[in-house]
mmCIF file with all atom_site columns, C-alpha atoms in Angstrom:
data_model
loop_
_atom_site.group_PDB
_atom_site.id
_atom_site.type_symbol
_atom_site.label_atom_id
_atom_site.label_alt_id
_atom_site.label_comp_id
_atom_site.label_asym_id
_atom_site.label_entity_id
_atom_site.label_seq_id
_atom_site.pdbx_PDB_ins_code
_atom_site.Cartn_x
_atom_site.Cartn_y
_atom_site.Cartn_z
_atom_site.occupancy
_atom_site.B_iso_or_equiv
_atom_site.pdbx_formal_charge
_atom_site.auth_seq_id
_atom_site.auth_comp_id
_atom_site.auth_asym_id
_atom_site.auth_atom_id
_atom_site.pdbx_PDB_model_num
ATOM 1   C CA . UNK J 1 1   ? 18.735  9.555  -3.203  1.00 0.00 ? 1   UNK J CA 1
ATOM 2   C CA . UNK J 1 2   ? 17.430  7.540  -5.728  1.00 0.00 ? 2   UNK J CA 1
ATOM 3   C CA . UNK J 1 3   ? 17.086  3.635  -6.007  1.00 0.00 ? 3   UNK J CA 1
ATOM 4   C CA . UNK J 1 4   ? 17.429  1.016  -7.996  1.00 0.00 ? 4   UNK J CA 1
ATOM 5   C CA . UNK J 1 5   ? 14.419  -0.872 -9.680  1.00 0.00 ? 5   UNK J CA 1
ATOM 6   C CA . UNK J 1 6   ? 15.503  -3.573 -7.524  1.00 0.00 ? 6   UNK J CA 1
ATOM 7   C CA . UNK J 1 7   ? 15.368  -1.321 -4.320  1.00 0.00 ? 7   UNK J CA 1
ATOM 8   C CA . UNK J 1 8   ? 12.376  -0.141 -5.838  1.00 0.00 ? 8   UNK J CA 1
ATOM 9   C CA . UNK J 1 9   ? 10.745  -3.253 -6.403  1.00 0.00 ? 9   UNK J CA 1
ATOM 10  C CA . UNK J 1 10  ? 11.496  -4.302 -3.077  1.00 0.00 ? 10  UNK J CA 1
ATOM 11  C CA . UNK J 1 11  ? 10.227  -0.917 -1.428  1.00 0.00 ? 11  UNK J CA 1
ATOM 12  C CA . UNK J 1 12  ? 6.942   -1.676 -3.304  1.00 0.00 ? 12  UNK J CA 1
ATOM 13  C CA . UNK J 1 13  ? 6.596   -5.412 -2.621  1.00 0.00 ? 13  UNK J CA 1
ATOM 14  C CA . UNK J 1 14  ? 7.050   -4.358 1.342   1.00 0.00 ? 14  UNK J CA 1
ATOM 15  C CA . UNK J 1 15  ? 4.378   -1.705 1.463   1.00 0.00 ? 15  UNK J CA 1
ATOM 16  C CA . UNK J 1 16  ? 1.873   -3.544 -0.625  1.00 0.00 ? 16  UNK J CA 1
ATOM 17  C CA . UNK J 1 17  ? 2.657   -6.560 2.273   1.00 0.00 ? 17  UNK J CA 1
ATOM 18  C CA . UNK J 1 18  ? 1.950   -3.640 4.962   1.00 0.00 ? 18  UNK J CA 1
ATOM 19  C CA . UNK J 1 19  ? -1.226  -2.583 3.248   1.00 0.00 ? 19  UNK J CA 1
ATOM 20  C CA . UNK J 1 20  ? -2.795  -6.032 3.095   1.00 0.00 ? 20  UNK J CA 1
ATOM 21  C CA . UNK J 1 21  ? -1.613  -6.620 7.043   1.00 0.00 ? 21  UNK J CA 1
ATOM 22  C CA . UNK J 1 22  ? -3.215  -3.298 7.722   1.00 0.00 ? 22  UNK J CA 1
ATOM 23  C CA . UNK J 1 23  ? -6.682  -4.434 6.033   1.00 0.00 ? 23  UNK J CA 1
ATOM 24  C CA . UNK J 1 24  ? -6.256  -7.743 7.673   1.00 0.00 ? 24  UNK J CA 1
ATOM 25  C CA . UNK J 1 25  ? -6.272  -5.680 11.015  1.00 0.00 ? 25  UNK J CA 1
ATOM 26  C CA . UNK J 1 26  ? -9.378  -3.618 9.910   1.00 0.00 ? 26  UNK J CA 1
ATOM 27  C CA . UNK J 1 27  ? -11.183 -6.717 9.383   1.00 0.00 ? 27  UNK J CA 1
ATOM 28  C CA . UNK J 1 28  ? -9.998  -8.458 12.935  1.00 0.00 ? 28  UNK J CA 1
ATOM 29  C CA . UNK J 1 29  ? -11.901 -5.528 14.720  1.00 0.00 ? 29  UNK J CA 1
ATOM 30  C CA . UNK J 1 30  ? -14.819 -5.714 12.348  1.00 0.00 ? 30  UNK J CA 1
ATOM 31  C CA . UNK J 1 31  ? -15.354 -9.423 14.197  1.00 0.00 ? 31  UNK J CA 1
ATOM 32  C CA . UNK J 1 32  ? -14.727 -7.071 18.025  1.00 0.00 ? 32  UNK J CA 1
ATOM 33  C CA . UNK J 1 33  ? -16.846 -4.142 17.064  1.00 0.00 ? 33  UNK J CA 1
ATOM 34  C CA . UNK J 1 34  ? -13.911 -1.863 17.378  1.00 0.00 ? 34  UNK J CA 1
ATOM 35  C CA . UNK J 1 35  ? -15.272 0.835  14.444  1.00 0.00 ? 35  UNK J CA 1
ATOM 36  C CA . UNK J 1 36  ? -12.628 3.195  15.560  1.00 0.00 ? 36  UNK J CA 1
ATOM 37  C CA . UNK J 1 37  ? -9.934  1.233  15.400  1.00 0.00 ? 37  UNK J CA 1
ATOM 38  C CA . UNK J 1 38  ? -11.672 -0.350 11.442  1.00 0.00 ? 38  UNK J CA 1
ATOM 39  C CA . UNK J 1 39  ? -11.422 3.356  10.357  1.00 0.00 ? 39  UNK J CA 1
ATOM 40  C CA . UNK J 1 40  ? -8.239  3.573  11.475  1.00 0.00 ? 40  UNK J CA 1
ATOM 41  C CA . UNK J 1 41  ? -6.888  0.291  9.592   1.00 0.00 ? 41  UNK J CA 1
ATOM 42  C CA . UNK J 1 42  ? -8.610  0.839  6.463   1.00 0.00 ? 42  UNK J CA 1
ATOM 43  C CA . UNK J 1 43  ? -6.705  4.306  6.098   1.00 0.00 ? 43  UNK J CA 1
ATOM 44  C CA . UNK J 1 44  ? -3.810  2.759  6.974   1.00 0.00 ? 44  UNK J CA 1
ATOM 45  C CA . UNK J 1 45  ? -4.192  0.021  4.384   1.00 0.00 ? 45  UNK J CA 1
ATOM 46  C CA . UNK J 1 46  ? -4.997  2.678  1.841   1.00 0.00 ? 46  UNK J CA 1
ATOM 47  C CA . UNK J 1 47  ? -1.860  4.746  2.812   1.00 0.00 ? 47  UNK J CA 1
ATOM 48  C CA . UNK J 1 48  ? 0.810   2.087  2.485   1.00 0.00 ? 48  UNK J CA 1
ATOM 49  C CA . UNK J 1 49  ? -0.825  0.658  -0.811  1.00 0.00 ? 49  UNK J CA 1
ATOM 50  C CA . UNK J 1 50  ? -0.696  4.581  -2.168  1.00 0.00 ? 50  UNK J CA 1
ATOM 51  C CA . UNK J 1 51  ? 2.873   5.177  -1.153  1.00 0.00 ? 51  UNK J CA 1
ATOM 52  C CA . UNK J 1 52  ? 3.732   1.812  -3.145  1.00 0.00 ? 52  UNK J CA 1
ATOM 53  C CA . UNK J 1 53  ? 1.599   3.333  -6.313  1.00 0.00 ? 53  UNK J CA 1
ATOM 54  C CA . UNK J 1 54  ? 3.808   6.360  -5.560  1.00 0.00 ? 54  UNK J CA 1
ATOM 55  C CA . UNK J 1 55  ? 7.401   4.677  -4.990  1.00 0.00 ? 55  UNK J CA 1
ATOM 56  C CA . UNK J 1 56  ? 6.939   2.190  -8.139  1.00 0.00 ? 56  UNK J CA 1
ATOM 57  C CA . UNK J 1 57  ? 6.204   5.777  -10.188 1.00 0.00 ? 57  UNK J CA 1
ATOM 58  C CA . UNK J 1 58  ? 8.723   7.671  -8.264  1.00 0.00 ? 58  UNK J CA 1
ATOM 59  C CA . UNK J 1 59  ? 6.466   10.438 -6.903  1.00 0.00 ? 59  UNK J CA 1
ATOM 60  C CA . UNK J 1 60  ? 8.260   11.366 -3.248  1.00 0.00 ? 60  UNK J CA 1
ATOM 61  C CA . UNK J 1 61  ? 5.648   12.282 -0.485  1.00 0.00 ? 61  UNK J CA 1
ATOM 62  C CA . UNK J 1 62  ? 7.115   13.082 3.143   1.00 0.00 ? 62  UNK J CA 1
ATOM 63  C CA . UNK J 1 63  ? 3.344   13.496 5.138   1.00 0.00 ? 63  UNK J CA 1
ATOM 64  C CA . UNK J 1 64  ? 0.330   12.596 4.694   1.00 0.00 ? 64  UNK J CA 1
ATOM 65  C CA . UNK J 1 65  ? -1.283  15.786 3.470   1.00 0.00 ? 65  UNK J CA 1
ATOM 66  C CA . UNK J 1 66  ? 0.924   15.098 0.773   1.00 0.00 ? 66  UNK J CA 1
ATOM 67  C CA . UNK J 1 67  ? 0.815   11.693 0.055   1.00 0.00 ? 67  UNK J CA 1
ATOM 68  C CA . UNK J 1 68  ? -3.378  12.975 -0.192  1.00 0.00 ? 68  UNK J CA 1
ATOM 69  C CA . UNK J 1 69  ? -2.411  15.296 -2.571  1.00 0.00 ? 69  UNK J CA 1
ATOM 70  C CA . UNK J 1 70  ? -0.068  13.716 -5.002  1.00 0.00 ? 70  UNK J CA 1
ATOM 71  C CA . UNK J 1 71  ? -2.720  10.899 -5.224  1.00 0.00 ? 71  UNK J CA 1
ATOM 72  C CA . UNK J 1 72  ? -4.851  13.697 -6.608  1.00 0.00 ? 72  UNK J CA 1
ATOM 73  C CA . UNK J 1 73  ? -2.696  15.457 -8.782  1.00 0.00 ? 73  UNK J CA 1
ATOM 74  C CA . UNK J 1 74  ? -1.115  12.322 -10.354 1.00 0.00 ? 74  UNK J CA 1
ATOM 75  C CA . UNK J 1 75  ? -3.781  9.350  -10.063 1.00 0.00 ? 75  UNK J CA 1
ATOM 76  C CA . UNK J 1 76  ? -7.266  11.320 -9.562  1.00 0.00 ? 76  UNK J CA 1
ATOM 77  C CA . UNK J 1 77  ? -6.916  14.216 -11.905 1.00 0.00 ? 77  UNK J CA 1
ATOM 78  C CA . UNK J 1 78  ? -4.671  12.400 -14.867 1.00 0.00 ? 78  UNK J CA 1
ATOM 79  C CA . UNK J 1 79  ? -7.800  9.783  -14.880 1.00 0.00 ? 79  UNK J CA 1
ATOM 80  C CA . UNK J 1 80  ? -5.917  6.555  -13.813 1.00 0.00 ? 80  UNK J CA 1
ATOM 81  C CA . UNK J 1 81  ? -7.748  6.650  -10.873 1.00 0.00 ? 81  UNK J CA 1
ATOM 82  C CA . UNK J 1 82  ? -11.972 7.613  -10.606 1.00 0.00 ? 82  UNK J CA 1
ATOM 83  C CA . UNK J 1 83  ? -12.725 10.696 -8.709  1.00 0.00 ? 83  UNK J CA 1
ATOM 84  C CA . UNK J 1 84  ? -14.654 8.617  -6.352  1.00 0.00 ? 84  UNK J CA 1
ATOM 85  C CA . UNK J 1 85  ? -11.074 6.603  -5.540  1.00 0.00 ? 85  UNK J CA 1
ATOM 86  C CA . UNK J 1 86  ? -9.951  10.106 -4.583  1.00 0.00 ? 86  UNK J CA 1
ATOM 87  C CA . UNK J 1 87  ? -13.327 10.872 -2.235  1.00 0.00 ? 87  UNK J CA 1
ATOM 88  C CA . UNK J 1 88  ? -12.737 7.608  -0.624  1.00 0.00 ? 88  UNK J CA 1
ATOM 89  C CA . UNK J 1 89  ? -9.197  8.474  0.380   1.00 0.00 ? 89  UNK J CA 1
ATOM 90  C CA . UNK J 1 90  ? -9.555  11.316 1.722   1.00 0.00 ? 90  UNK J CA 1
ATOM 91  C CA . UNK J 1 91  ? -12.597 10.198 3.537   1.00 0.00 ? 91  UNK J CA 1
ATOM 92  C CA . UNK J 1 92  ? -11.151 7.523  5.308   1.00 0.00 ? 92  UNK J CA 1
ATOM 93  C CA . UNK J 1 93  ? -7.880  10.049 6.226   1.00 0.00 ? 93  UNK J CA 1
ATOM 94  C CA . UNK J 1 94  ? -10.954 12.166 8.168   1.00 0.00 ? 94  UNK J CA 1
ATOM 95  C CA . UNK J 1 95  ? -12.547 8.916  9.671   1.00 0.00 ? 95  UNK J CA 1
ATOM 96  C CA . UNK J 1 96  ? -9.229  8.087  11.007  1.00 0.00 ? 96  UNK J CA 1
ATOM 97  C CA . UNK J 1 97  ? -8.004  11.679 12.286  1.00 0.00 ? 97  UNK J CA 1
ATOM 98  C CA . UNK J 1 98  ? -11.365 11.582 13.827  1.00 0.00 ? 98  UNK J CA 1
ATOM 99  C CA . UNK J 1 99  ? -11.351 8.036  15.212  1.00 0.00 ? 99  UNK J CA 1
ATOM 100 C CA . UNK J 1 100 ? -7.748  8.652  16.582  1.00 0.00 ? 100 UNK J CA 1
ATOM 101 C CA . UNK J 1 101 ? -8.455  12.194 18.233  1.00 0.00 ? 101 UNK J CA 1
ATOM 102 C CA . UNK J 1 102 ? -11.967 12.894 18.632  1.00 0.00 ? 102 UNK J CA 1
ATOM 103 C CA . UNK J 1 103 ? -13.628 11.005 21.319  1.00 0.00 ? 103 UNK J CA 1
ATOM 104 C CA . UNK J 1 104 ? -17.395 11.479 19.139  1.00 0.00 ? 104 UNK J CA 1
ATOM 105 C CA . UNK J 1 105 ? -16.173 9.563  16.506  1.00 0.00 ? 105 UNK J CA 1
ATOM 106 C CA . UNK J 1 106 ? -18.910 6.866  15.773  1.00 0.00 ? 106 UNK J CA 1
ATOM 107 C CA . UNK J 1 107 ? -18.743 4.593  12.728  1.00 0.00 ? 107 UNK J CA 1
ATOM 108 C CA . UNK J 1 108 ? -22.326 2.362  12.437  1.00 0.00 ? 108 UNK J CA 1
ATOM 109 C CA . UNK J 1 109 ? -21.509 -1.466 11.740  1.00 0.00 ? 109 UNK J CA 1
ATOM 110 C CA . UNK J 1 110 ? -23.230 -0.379 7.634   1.00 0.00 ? 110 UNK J CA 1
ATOM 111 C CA . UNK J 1 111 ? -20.876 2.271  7.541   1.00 0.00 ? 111 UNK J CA 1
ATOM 112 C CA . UNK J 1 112 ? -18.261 0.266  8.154   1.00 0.00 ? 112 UNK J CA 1
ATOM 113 C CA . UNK J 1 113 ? -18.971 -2.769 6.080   1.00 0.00 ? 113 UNK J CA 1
ATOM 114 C CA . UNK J 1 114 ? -19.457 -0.038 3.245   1.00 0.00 ? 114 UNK J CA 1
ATOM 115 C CA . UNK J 1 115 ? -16.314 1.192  3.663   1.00 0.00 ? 115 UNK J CA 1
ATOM 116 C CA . UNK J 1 116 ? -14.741 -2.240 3.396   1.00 0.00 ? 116 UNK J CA 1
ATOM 117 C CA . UNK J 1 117 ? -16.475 -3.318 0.148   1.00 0.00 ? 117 UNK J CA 1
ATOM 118 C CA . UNK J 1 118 ? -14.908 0.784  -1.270  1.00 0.00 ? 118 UNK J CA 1
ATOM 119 C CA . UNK J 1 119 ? -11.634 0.261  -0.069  1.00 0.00 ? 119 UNK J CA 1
ATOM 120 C CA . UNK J 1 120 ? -11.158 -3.254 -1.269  1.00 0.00 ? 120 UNK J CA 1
ATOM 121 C CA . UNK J 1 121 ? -11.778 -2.102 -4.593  1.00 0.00 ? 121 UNK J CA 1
ATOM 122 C CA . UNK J 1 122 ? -9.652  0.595  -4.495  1.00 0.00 ? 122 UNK J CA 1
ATOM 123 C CA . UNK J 1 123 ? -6.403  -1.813 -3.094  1.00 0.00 ? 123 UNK J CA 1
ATOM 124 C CA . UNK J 1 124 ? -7.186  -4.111 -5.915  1.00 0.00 ? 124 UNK J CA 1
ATOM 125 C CA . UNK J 1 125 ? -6.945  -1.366 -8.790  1.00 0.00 ? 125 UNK J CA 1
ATOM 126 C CA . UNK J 1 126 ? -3.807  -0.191 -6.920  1.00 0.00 ? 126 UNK J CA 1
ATOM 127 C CA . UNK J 1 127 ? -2.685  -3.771 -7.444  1.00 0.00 ? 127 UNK J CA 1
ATOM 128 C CA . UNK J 1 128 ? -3.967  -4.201 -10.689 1.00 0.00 ? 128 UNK J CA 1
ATOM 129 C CA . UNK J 1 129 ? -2.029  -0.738 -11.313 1.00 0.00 ? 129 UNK J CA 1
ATOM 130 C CA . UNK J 1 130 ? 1.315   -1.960 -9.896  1.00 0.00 ? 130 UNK J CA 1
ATOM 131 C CA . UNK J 1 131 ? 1.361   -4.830 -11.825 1.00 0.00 ? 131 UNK J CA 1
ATOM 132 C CA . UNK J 1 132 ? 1.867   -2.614 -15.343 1.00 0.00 ? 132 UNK J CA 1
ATOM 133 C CA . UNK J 1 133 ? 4.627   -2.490 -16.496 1.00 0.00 ? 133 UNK J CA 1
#
């Protein structure tokens, strides 16, 4: 099914508002110490802002393997996006499989903070990216 650039707008204005409630999150449990649960929320963030890159362009993911990879092949590789954009993402997809299902997971407080500072670049060049028309 395909939808309208109304639909579409609206898809992306929603996911873009998940992404920035998802980074809100991350930095909540900054404040806690929750590392795990930062890791998890900066993924998150990075997902949803992705998938609204994606739906504005009309590239169709269904997991998130594949959401991963058509971020590669279509953002990474075509040079929209830096090959470090690409590192991050799939870095913080590990961090949060880890964080989520490995009970060893440890972030340290400068990881963390690191992480932050990377992926609020990235969501503001996904913005920034959006925004062309």
């Amino acid at each position: 099914m395909s939808l309208t650039e109304e639909q579409r707008k609206i898809a992306v204005d929603l996911l873009i508002e998940k992404s920035n409630r998802n980074m809100q999150q991350a930095l909540h449990n900054v404040d806690m110490g929750y590392w795990d649960l930062v890791a998890n929320r900066l993924y998150y963030s990075m997902f949803h802002a992705v998938n609204a890159m994606m739906v504005k362009d009309g590239i169709r993911t269904g997991t998130h393997k594949g959401t991963s990879a058509m971020f590669g092949l279509h953002y990474v590789m075509s040079g929209k996006f830096s090959r470090e954009d690409g590192i991050l993402y799939s870095r913080l997809q590990t961090m949060r499989e880890k964080a989520d299902y490995q009970n060893t997971f440890t972030l340290t407080e400068e990881q963390g903070q690191e992480l932050i500072a990377q992926s609020l670049q990235l969501a503001q060049h996904i913005i920034e990216y959006i925004k062309v028309d």
